[in-house]
CSV table of C-alpha atoms in Angstrom, one decimal:
chain,number,residue,atom,x,y,z
A,228,MET,CA,-155.2,-44.6,35.6
A,229,SER,CA,-157.5,-44.2,38.4
A,230,VAL,CA,-161.2,-44.4,39.1
A,231,SER,CA,-163.3,-43.1,42.0
A,232,TYR,CA,-163.4,-45.3,44.9
A,233,SER,CA,-167.1,-44.7,45.6
A,234,LEU,CA,-168.0,-46.3,42.3
A,235,LEU,CA,-166.2,-49.5,43.3
A,236,GLU,CA,-168.0,-49.4,46.6
A,237,GLN,CA,-171.4,-49.1,45.1
A,238,ILE,CA,-170.6,-52.0,42.6
A,239,ILE,CA,-169.5,-54.2,45.4
A,240,PHE,CA,-172.5,-53.4,47.6
A,241,GLU,CA,-174.9,-53.9,44.6
A,242,SER,CA,-173.3,-57.3,43.9
A,243,VAL,CA,-174.0,-58.3,47.5
A,244,HIS,CA,-177.6,-57.4,47.2
A,245,TYR,CA,-177.8,-59.1,43.8
A,246,VAL,CA,-176.4,-62.4,45.2
A,247,ILE,CA,-178.7,-62.3,48.2
A,248,ARG,CA,-181.8,-61.7,46.0
A,249,THR,CA,-181.0,-64.3,43.4
A,250,VAL,CA,-180.1,-67.0,46.1
A,251,HIS,CA,-183.4,-66.3,47.9
A,252,SER,CA,-185.5,-66.5,44.6
A,253,GLN,CA,-183.6,-69.6,43.4
A,254,SER,CA,-184.3,-71.3,46.7
A,255,LYS,CA,-188.0,-70.5,46.5
A,256,VAL,CA,-188.1,-72.1,43.0
A,257,LEU,CA,-186.2,-75.2,44.0
A,258,ASP,CA,-188.2,-75.8,47.1
A,259,PRO,CA,-191.3,-77.9,45.8
A,260,GLU,CA,-189.5,-79.7,43.1
A,261,GLU,CA,-186.5,-80.8,45.0
A,262,THR,CA,-188.2,-81.8,48.0
A,263,ASN,CA,-190.4,-84.0,45.8
A,264,LEU,CA,-187.4,-85.6,44.3
A,265,ARG,CA,-186.0,-86.3,47.7
A,266,VAL,CA,-189.2,-88.1,48.7
A,267,LYS,CA,-189.1,-90.3,45.6
A,268,ILE,CA,-185.4,-91.3,46.2
A,269,ALA,CA,-186.1,-92.1,49.8
A,270,THR,CA,-189.1,-94.4,48.9
A,271,ARG,CA,-187.2,-96.2,46.2
A,272,PHE,CA,-184.4,-96.7,48.9
A,273,ASN,CA,-187.0,-98.2,51.2
A,274,GLU,CA,-188.3,-100.5,48.6
A,275,LYS,CA,-184.9,-101.8,47.7
A,276,GLU,CA,-184.1,-102.5,51.4
A,277,GLU,CA,-187.4,-104.4,51.7
A,278,GLU,CA,-186.5,-106.6,48.7
A,279,GLU,CA,-183.1,-107.3,50.2
A,280,GLU,CA,-184.6,-108.3,53.4
A,281,GLU,CA,-186.9,-110.7,51.8
A,282,GLU,CA,-184.1,-112.4,49.8
A,283,GLU,CA,-182.0,-112.8,52.9
A,284,LYS,CA,-185.0,-114.4,54.7
A,285,LYS,CA,-185.5,-116.9,52.0
A,286,LYS,CA,-181.8,-117.9,51.7
A,287,LYS,CA,-181.7,-118.5,55.3
A,288,GLU,CA,-184.8,-120.5,55.4
A,289,LYS,CA,-183.4,-122.8,52.8
A,290,ASP,CA,-180.0,-123.2,54.6
A,291,ILE,CA,-180.7,-123.8,58.1
A,292,GLU,CA,-183.6,-125.3,59.7
A,293,LYS,CA,-182.8,-124.9,63.5
A,294,ASP,CA,-182.1,-121.2,63.6
A,295,GLN,CA,-184.9,-120.3,61.2
A,296,ASP,CA,-187.4,-118.9,63.7
A,297,LYS,CA,-184.6,-117.0,65.6
A,298,GLU,CA,-183.1,-115.6,62.5
A,299,ASN,CA,-186.5,-114.6,61.2
A,300,GLN,CA,-187.3,-112.9,64.4
A,301,LYS,CA,-184.0,-111.1,64.3
A,302,GLU,CA,-184.4,-110.1,60.8
A,303,LYS,CA,-187.9,-108.8,61.5
A,304,GLU,CA,-186.5,-106.7,64.4
A,305,ASN,CA,-183.7,-105.5,62.2
A,306,GLY,CA,-186.1,-104.7,59.3
A,307,LYS,CA,-188.2,-102.7,61.8
A,308,LYS,CA,-185.2,-100.9,62.9
A,309,LYS,CA,-184.1,-100.1,59.5
A,310,LYS,CA,-187.4,-98.8,58.5
A,311,GLN,CA,-187.4,-96.5,61.6
A,312,GLU,CA,-184.0,-95.4,60.5
A,313,ASN,CA,-185.1,-94.5,57.1
A,314,VAL,CA,-187.7,-92.1,58.0
A,315,PRO,CA,-185.5,-89.3,59.2
A,316,GLN,CA,-183.9,-89.3,55.8
A,317,LEU,CA,-186.7,-87.3,54.4
A,318,GLU,CA,-185.1,-83.9,54.8
A,319,PHE,CA,-186.2,-80.7,53.2
A,320,ILE,CA,-183.2,-79.1,51.3
A,321,SER,CA,-183.8,-75.3,51.4
A,322,SER,CA,-183.5,-74.7,55.1
A,323,LYS,CA,-182.3,-71.3,56.3
A,324,THR,CA,-178.7,-72.4,56.8
A,325,ASP,CA,-178.6,-73.7,53.1
A,326,ILE,CA,-179.6,-70.3,51.8
A,327,GLU,CA,-177.0,-68.7,54.0
A,328,ARG,CA,-174.3,-71.0,53.0
A,329,ASN,CA,-175.1,-70.4,49.3
A,330,ILE,CA,-174.9,-66.7,49.7
A,331,ILE,CA,-171.6,-66.9,51.7
A,332,ASN,CA,-170.1,-69.2,49.1
A,333,ARG,CA,-170.9,-67.0,46.2
A,334,LEU,CA,-169.8,-63.9,47.9
A,335,GLU,CA,-166.6,-65.4,49.1
A,336,ILE,CA,-165.7,-66.7,45.7
A,337,ILE,CA,-166.1,-63.1,44.1
A,338,GLY,CA,-163.7,-61.9,46.8
A,339,TYR,CA,-161.4,-64.9,46.4
A,340,ARG,CA,-160.9,-64.4,42.8
A,341,LEU,CA,-160.4,-60.6,43.0
A,342,GLY,CA,-157.9,-61.2,45.9
A,343,GLU,CA,-156.0,-63.7,43.9
A,344,ARG,CA,-155.5,-61.5,40.8
A,345,THR,CA,-154.7,-58.3,42.7
A,346,ALA,CA,-152.1,-60.3,44.6
A,347,GLU,CA,-150.5,-61.5,41.5
A,348,ARG,CA,-150.5,-58.2,39.9
A,349,ILE,CA,-148.9,-56.5,42.9
A,350,ALA,CA,-146.4,-59.2,43.8
A,351,LYS,CA,-145.1,-59.4,40.4
A,352,ASN,CA,-142.2,-57.3,40.9
A,353,LYS,CA,-141.6,-58.1,44.5
A,354,PRO,CA,-138.9,-60.7,45.6
A,355,ARG,CA,-139.9,-64.1,46.8
A,356,PHE,CA,-141.5,-64.3,50.4
A,357,GLN,CA,-139.5,-66.5,52.5
A,358,GLU,CA,-141.2,-66.3,55.8
A,359,GLU,CA,-144.8,-66.5,56.8
A,360,VAL,CA,-144.4,-63.1,58.5
A,361,GLU,CA,-143.4,-61.5,55.2
A,362,LYS,CA,-146.4,-62.9,53.4
A,363,MET,CA,-148.7,-61.6,56.0
A,364,ARG,CA,-147.0,-58.2,56.0
A,365,PHE,CA,-147.5,-58.1,52.2
A,366,VAL,CA,-151.2,-58.6,52.6
A,367,ALA,CA,-151.5,-56.1,55.5
A,368,LYS,CA,-149.5,-53.4,53.7
A,369,ASP,CA,-149.7,-53.8,49.9
A,370,ILE,CA,-153.1,-55.4,49.3
A,371,TRP,CA,-154.7,-53.3,52.0
A,372,THR,CA,-153.4,-50.0,50.5
A,373,ALA,CA,-154.3,-51.1,46.9
A,374,LEU,CA,-157.9,-52.2,47.7
A,375,PHE,CA,-158.8,-50.2,50.8
A,376,GLY,CA,-156.7,-47.1,50.7
A,377,LYS,CA,-154.5,-47.5,53.7
A,378,MET,CA,-152.5,-50.1,55.8
A,379,VAL,CA,-153.8,-52.4,58.5
A,380,LYS,CA,-153.6,-50.8,61.8
A,381,ASN,CA,-152.5,-53.8,63.8
A,382,LEU,CA,-151.3,-57.3,62.7
A,383,ARG,CA,-151.1,-59.9,65.5
A,384,THR,CA,-150.4,-63.6,65.7
A,385,ASN,CA,-150.7,-66.2,68.2
A,386,HIS,CA,-147.8,-68.1,66.7
A,387,GLN,CA,-149.8,-71.1,66.2
A,388,GLY,CA,-151.2,-70.4,62.7
A,389,LYS,CA,-153.7,-67.7,63.5
A,390,TRP,CA,-153.1,-64.2,62.2
A,391,MET,CA,-155.4,-61.2,63.0
A,392,PHE,CA,-155.6,-58.0,60.8
A,393,GLN,CA,-157.2,-55.2,62.6
A,394,ASP,CA,-158.5,-52.2,60.8
A,395,ASP,CA,-160.0,-49.5,62.9
A,396,ASP,CA,-161.6,-47.6,59.8
A,397,PHE,CA,-162.5,-50.3,57.2
A,398,LYS,CA,-163.2,-48.4,54.1
A,399,LEU,CA,-165.7,-50.7,52.5
A,400,ILE,CA,-168.1,-50.5,55.3
A,401,ARG,CA,-167.5,-46.9,56.4
A,402,ASN,CA,-170.3,-45.4,54.5
A,403,ILE,CA,-173.0,-48.0,55.6
A,404,SER,CA,-175.6,-46.7,57.9
A,405,PHE,CA,-178.8,-48.4,59.2
A,406,THR,CA,-182.1,-46.9,59.1
A,407,LEU,CA,-183.1,-45.0,62.1
A,408,SER,CA,-185.1,-47.2,64.5
A,409,GLU,CA,-185.8,-47.0,68.1
A,410,GLU,CA,-182.7,-49.1,68.8
A,411,LEU,CA,-180.5,-46.7,67.0
A,412,GLN,CA,-182.0,-43.7,68.8
A,413,ASN,CA,-180.9,-45.3,72.1
A,414,VAL,CA,-177.5,-46.0,70.7
A,415,SER,CA,-177.0,-42.5,69.6
A,416,HIS,CA,-177.7,-41.4,73.1
A,417,GLN,CA,-175.0,-43.8,74.4
A,418,GLN,CA,-172.5,-42.2,71.9
A,419,ASN,CA,-172.4,-39.0,73.8
A,420,THR,CA,-170.2,-40.3,76.5
A,421,ARG,CA,-166.8,-38.9,77.1
A,422,LYS,CA,-164.9,-41.8,75.7
A,423,ASN,CA,-166.7,-41.7,72.5
A,424,GLN,CA,-166.3,-38.0,72.3
A,425,GLN,CA,-162.6,-38.2,72.6
A,426,LYS,CA,-162.5,-41.0,70.1
A,427,GLN,CA,-164.6,-38.8,67.7
A,428,LYS,CA,-162.1,-36.0,68.0
A,429,GLN,CA,-159.1,-38.2,67.3
A,430,THR,CA,-160.4,-40.2,64.4
A,431,ASN,CA,-163.1,-38.0,63.0
A,432,THR,CA,-165.4,-41.0,62.7
A,433,THR,CA,-168.4,-42.1,64.7
A,434,ASN,CA,-168.2,-45.5,65.9
A,435,ILE,CA,-171.7,-47.0,65.9
A,436,ILE,CA,-172.5,-49.7,68.4
A,437,MET,CA,-174.8,-52.2,66.7
A,438,THR,CA,-177.5,-54.6,67.6
A,439,GLU,CA,-177.4,-58.2,67.0
A,440,SER,CA,-179.7,-58.0,63.8
A,441,GLN,CA,-177.7,-55.1,62.4
A,442,LYS,CA,-174.6,-57.1,62.9
A,443,GLN,CA,-176.0,-59.9,60.9
A,444,ILE,CA,-176.9,-57.6,58.1
A,445,LEU,CA,-173.3,-56.1,58.1
A,446,GLN,CA,-172.0,-59.6,58.1
A,447,SER,CA,-173.2,-60.0,54.6
A,448,TYR,CA,-171.1,-57.2,53.3
A,449,LEU,CA,-168.0,-58.6,55.0
A,450,TYR,CA,-167.9,-61.9,53.1
A,451,ILE,CA,-166.2,-60.3,50.0
A,452,PRO,CA,-163.4,-58.8,52.0
A,453,CYS,CA,-162.9,-62.3,53.7
A,454,GLY,CA,-162.6,-63.8,50.3
A,455,ILE,CA,-160.2,-61.1,49.2
A,456,ILE,CA,-157.8,-61.9,51.9
A,457,ARG,CA,-158.1,-65.7,51.4
A,458,GLY,CA,-157.5,-65.2,47.7
A,459,ALA,CA,-154.5,-62.9,48.1
A,460,LEU,CA,-152.9,-65.4,50.7
A,461,SER,CA,-153.6,-68.3,48.4
A,462,ALA,CA,-151.9,-66.6,45.5
A,463,ILE,CA,-148.7,-66.2,47.6
A,464,GLY,CA,-148.9,-69.8,48.7
A,465,VAL,CA,-150.7,-69.8,52.1
A,466,GLU,CA,-153.9,-71.8,52.4
A,467,CYS,CA,-156.2,-70.5,55.1
A,468,THR,CA,-159.7,-69.8,56.3
A,469,VAL,CA,-160.8,-66.2,57.1
A,470,THR,CA,-163.4,-64.9,59.4
A,471,VAL,CA,-164.2,-61.5,60.5
A,472,ILE,CA,-165.5,-59.9,63.6
A,473,CYS,CA,-167.1,-56.4,63.6
A,474,GLU,CA,-168.3,-55.0,66.9
A,475,GLN,CA,-168.3,-51.3,66.2
A,476,LEU,CA,-169.0,-50.2,62.7
A,477,PRO,CA,-165.8,-49.2,61.0
A,478,ASP,CA,-163.6,-51.3,63.3
A,479,CYS,CA,-163.1,-54.9,61.9
A,480,VAL,CA,-160.8,-57.8,62.8
A,481,PHE,CA,-160.1,-60.3,60.1
A,482,THR,CA,-158.8,-63.6,61.4
A,483,ALA,CA,-156.8,-65.9,59.1
A,484,LYS,CA,-156.4,-69.4,60.2
A,485,ILE,CA,-153.7,-71.3,58.4
A,486,ILE,CA,-154.5,-74.7,57.2
A,487,ASN,CA,-151.5,-77.0,57.5
A,488,LYS,CA,-151.2,-79.6,54.9
A,489,LYS,CA,-149.4,-82.6,55.8
B,144,MET,CA,-170.5,-23.1,29.9
B,145,SER,CA,-168.5,-26.1,28.8
B,146,LYS,CA,-165.4,-24.6,30.4
B,147,LEU,CA,-167.1,-24.1,33.6
B,148,TYR,CA,-168.2,-27.7,33.5
B,149,THR,CA,-164.6,-29.0,32.8
B,150,LYS,CA,-163.4,-27.0,35.6
B,151,LEU,CA,-166.0,-28.4,37.9
B,152,GLY,CA,-165.2,-31.8,36.7
B,153,GLU,CA,-161.5,-31.5,37.5
B,154,SER,CA,-162.2,-30.0,41.0
B,155,ALA,CA,-164.6,-32.8,41.7
B,156,TRP,CA,-162.0,-35.3,40.6
B,157,THR,CA,-159.5,-34.0,43.0
B,158,LYS,CA,-161.9,-34.3,45.9
B,159,VAL,CA,-162.7,-37.8,45.5
B,160,ASP,CA,-160.8,-40.9,46.8
B,161,LYS,CA,-159.3,-43.0,44.1
B,162,ILE,CA,-158.3,-46.5,43.4
B,163,ASN,CA,-156.4,-48.2,40.6
B,164,SER,CA,-158.3,-48.7,37.5
B,165,GLU,CA,-157.0,-52.3,36.9
B,166,ILE,CA,-158.3,-53.4,40.3
B,167,PHE,CA,-161.6,-51.8,39.5
B,168,THR,CA,-161.6,-53.6,36.1
B,169,LEU,CA,-161.0,-56.9,38.0
B,170,THR,CA,-163.7,-56.3,40.4
B,171,TYR,CA,-166.3,-55.4,37.7
B,172,GLY,CA,-165.2,-58.5,35.8
B,173,GLU,CA,-165.9,-60.9,38.8
B,174,VAL,CA,-169.3,-59.2,39.2
B,175,VAL,CA,-170.2,-59.8,35.5
B,176,ASN,CA,-168.9,-63.3,35.8
B,177,SER,CA,-171.2,-63.9,38.8
B,178,LEU,CA,-174.1,-62.6,36.8
B,179,ILE,CA,-173.3,-64.9,33.9
B,180,GLN,CA,-173.4,-67.9,36.0
B,181,ASP,CA,-177.0,-67.3,36.7
B,182,TYR,CA,-178.5,-66.6,33.2
B,183,GLU,CA,-178.2,-68.3,30.0
B,184,THR,CA,-178.6,-65.6,27.5
B,185,SER,CA,-176.7,-62.3,27.1
B,186,GLU,CA,-180.0,-60.5,26.9
B,187,GLU,CA,-180.9,-61.5,30.4
B,188,VAL,CA,-177.6,-60.5,31.7
B,189,ASN,CA,-177.9,-57.1,30.0
B,190,VAL,CA,-181.1,-56.5,31.8
B,191,GLN,CA,-179.7,-57.6,35.1
B,192,LEU,CA,-176.8,-55.2,34.6
B,193,ASP,CA,-179.2,-52.3,33.8
B,194,GLU,CA,-181.1,-53.1,36.9
B,195,MET,CA,-178.1,-53.2,39.1
B,196,GLY,CA,-177.0,-49.8,37.6
B,197,TYR,CA,-180.4,-48.4,38.3
B,198,SER,CA,-180.2,-49.0,42.0
B,199,ILE,CA,-176.5,-47.8,42.0
B,200,GLY,CA,-177.6,-44.6,40.3
B,201,ILE,CA,-180.4,-43.8,42.8
B,202,ARG,CA,-177.8,-43.8,45.5
B,203,MET,CA,-175.0,-42.1,43.5
B,204,ILE,CA,-176.8,-39.0,42.6
B,205,ASP,CA,-176.8,-37.5,46.1
B,206,GLU,CA,-173.1,-37.9,46.4
B,207,PHE,CA,-172.6,-36.5,43.0
B,208,LEU,CA,-174.6,-33.3,43.7
B,209,ALA,CA,-173.0,-32.9,46.9
B,210,ILE,CA,-169.4,-33.1,45.8
B,211,SER,CA,-169.6,-31.6,42.3
B,212,GLU,CA,-171.6,-28.6,43.4
B,213,VAL,CA,-173.3,-28.1,39.9
B,214,GLU,CA,-176.0,-25.6,39.6
B,215,GLN,CA,-179.5,-26.0,38.3
B,216,CYS,CA,-179.7,-27.1,34.7
B,217,LYS,CA,-181.7,-24.9,32.3
B,218,SER,CA,-182.3,-27.5,29.7
B,219,PHE,CA,-181.6,-31.1,28.8
B,220,ARG,CA,-178.6,-29.9,26.9
B,221,ASP,CA,-177.0,-28.8,30.2
B,222,THR,CA,-177.8,-32.2,31.6
B,223,GLY,CA,-176.0,-33.9,29.0
B,224,GLU,CA,-172.9,-31.6,29.2
B,225,ILE,CA,-172.9,-32.1,33.0
B,226,LEU,CA,-173.1,-35.8,32.5
B,227,ALA,CA,-170.3,-35.9,30.1
B,228,LYS,CA,-167.9,-33.3,31.6
B,229,VAL,CA,-168.5,-33.5,35.3
B,230,ALA,CA,-169.9,-37.0,36.1
B,231,CYS,CA,-167.7,-39.0,33.9
B,232,LYS,CA,-164.7,-37.1,35.0
B,233,MET,CA,-165.5,-37.4,38.7
B,234,TYR,CA,-166.3,-41.2,38.7
B,235,LEU,CA,-164.3,-42.7,35.9
B,236,GLY,CA,-161.6,-40.1,35.5
B,237,VAL,CA,-162.1,-39.9,31.7
B,238,ASP,CA,-163.2,-37.1,29.4
B,239,ALA,CA,-166.5,-37.8,27.7
B,240,VAL,CA,-168.0,-35.9,24.9
B,241,CYS,CA,-171.7,-35.3,24.1
B,242,LYS,CA,-172.4,-35.7,20.4
B,243,TYR,CA,-175.1,-36.1,17.8
B,244,TRP,CA,-177.7,-34.0,19.4
B,245,ALA,CA,-181.2,-34.5,18.1
B,246,GLU,CA,-182.9,-31.6,16.5
B,247,ASP,CA,-185.1,-30.5,19.5
B,248,ASP,CA,-182.3,-31.3,22.0
B,249,SER,CA,-184.2,-34.4,23.3
B,250,ALA,CA,-181.5,-37.0,22.7
B,251,PHE,CA,-177.7,-37.2,22.6
B,252,THR,CA,-174.8,-39.6,22.4
B,253,LEU,CA,-172.3,-39.9,25.1
B,254,GLU,CA,-168.9,-41.0,23.8
B,255,LEU,CA,-166.3,-42.4,26.0
B,256,LYS,CA,-163.0,-42.9,24.3
B,257,LYS,CA,-161.5,-44.6,27.3
B,258,ASN,CA,-163.5,-46.8,29.4
B,259,PRO,CA,-161.9,-48.2,32.5
B,260,PHE,CA,-164.5,-51.0,32.7
B,261,VAL,CA,-163.3,-52.5,29.7
B,262,ASP,CA,-159.5,-52.6,29.8
B,263,PHE,CA,-157.9,-56.0,29.2
B,264,VAL,CA,-161.3,-57.5,28.7
B,265,GLU,CA,-162.2,-59.9,25.9
B,266,LEU,CA,-165.7,-61.1,25.1
B,267,PRO,CA,-165.9,-64.9,24.3
B,268,GLN,CA,-167.9,-65.7,21.3
B,269,LYS,CA,-170.7,-67.2,23.4
B,270,TYR,CA,-171.4,-63.7,24.8
B,271,LYS,CA,-171.0,-61.6,21.7
B,272,ASP,CA,-174.4,-60.0,22.3
B,273,LEU,CA,-173.5,-58.9,25.9
B,274,TRP,CA,-173.3,-55.2,26.5
B,275,TYR,CA,-170.5,-55.5,29.0
B,276,CYS,CA,-170.7,-52.0,30.4
B,277,ASN,CA,-174.6,-51.9,30.6
B,278,ILE,CA,-174.3,-51.0,34.1
B,279,ILE,CA,-173.4,-47.4,33.0
B,280,CYS,CA,-176.6,-47.2,31.2
B,281,GLY,CA,-178.4,-48.2,34.4
B,282,ILE,CA,-176.6,-45.6,36.5
B,283,ILE,CA,-177.5,-42.9,34.1
B,284,ARG,CA,-181.1,-43.9,34.1
B,285,GLY,CA,-181.3,-44.2,37.8
B,286,SER,CA,-179.6,-41.0,38.6
B,287,LEU,CA,-181.6,-39.0,36.3
B,288,GLU,CA,-184.9,-40.5,37.3
B,289,THR,CA,-184.4,-39.4,40.9
B,290,LEU,CA,-184.1,-36.0,39.3
B,291,GLN,CA,-187.5,-36.5,37.8
B,292,ILE,CA,-186.0,-36.8,34.3
B,293,SER,CA,-187.0,-40.0,32.8
B,294,VAL,CA,-184.8,-41.2,30.0
B,295,ASP,CA,-184.2,-44.2,27.7
B,296,VAL,CA,-180.5,-45.2,27.8
B,297,LYS,CA,-179.0,-47.7,25.5
B,298,TYR,CA,-175.5,-48.7,24.4
B,299,GLN,CA,-174.9,-48.3,20.9
B,300,LYS,CA,-171.2,-49.0,20.3
B,301,CYS,CA,-168.8,-50.9,22.5
B,302,VAL,CA,-165.1,-51.4,21.9
B,303,LEU,CA,-165.5,-55.1,23.1
B,304,ARG,CA,-167.6,-55.7,20.1
B,305,GLY,CA,-165.3,-54.3,17.7
B,306,HIS,CA,-166.3,-50.7,17.3
B,307,ASN,CA,-163.9,-47.8,17.6
B,308,THR,CA,-165.4,-46.1,20.6
B,309,ASN,CA,-167.9,-46.6,23.4
B,310,GLU,CA,-171.2,-44.8,22.7
B,311,ILE,CA,-174.3,-44.5,24.7
B,312,ARG,CA,-177.4,-43.1,23.4
B,313,VAL,CA,-179.5,-41.2,25.9
B,314,ALA,CA,-183.1,-40.1,24.8
B,315,LEU,CA,-185.4,-38.0,27.0
B,316,LYS,CA,-188.8,-39.3,27.6
B,317,SER,CA,-190.3,-36.9,30.0
B,318,ILE,CA,-189.4,-34.3,32.7
B,319,ASN,CA,-191.8,-34.3,35.7
B,320,LYS,CA,-191.6,-30.8,37.1
B,321,GLU,CA,-194.4,-31.0,39.6
B,322,ASN,CA,-193.2,-33.4,42.3
B,323,SER,CA,-189.4,-32.6,42.3
B,324,SER,CA,-187.8,-30.6,44.9
B,325,LYS,CA,-184.4,-30.5,43.2
B,326,LYS,CA,-184.7,-29.8,39.5
B,327,ASN,CA,-181.8,-30.6,37.3
């Protein structure tokens, strides 16, 4: 049985939007409470340290008489240093990078589980993969056709554990467009160069060159496919990390770095 | 009219890119899983699914109208038939039926015998109040609202809850003819 691809696309996009929304709203909720908690813990830590310092001082006063002054002086100096060191521990949790990490995590996990299960279903009837190359080819051909409608255009390696999947017409992001802004109007002017016209004739797609901010927006849609690749590879026994680079809109390069466990 | 709609549905189905329904089921399952992590009660998840479906519906209606080439509806009855025969065929690949029309044609029940969202899914006891495919309700509501038809869509029967078929009740609230450019 089959289902329309656009429905799948829409559901994936909507889940990306949903995760971004909820993570942002959750971090706003956590902000005041958690930072107060952190402050309380840090002050208690300070108090404990001060108690310990006092005990040490008392013991040493009782034991030795000659070095008392010197040691007291040293402890005081150490105590001051410790107090200074304690101050930078009062960190605020919900910094921008935390939110981003949370979003990336959740989207990647969705992709990971999806990739794992599709790989299990597809690889059920296939013979065992013996070499790494075969495993990568499995992902490049079978997983890609099942999930994205066609095979990867180019599969390369540096023979040191890095594999690159290049897809010049990545289906999941093909239908994404950015709202027309001044930047994009300048870009569309650039598109009418000869090279791009030739490309357009060949592939029937327009490669959109993006600005930095647009690339950042696009990146959030690419975490799920990264997770899919990672999940598919882990289901057939290859542990790796997957990143993606997307310079022009439908043209993506997924890089899988294999993690060697020794 | 219904023959015309089935033909339109089938031709739209041939034009659309397809994907294996099992993979689709897996994806939807992951999405629902992600939602369940965030909310405690099934009611809240139902609401979230409906909201997600609403935003999807707003985007989907343009594509639907472009690919399916349906003509303007003359009544709500036509809307229901198009929903069942053309839209469900085009997006889900299933034949749906409109039943139990209200007396003044203001409400109907959409029956889906096969629902690809739901294959191989079991609802655990904890989520027995979850309408698993509530996203469909949101999609219908969102797409009809962009056409200035405001509706109330609710799931009535779901296979996962032990009923025989999947039934969605669509009730017309109002049609706003003044502001719409495309009337359907």
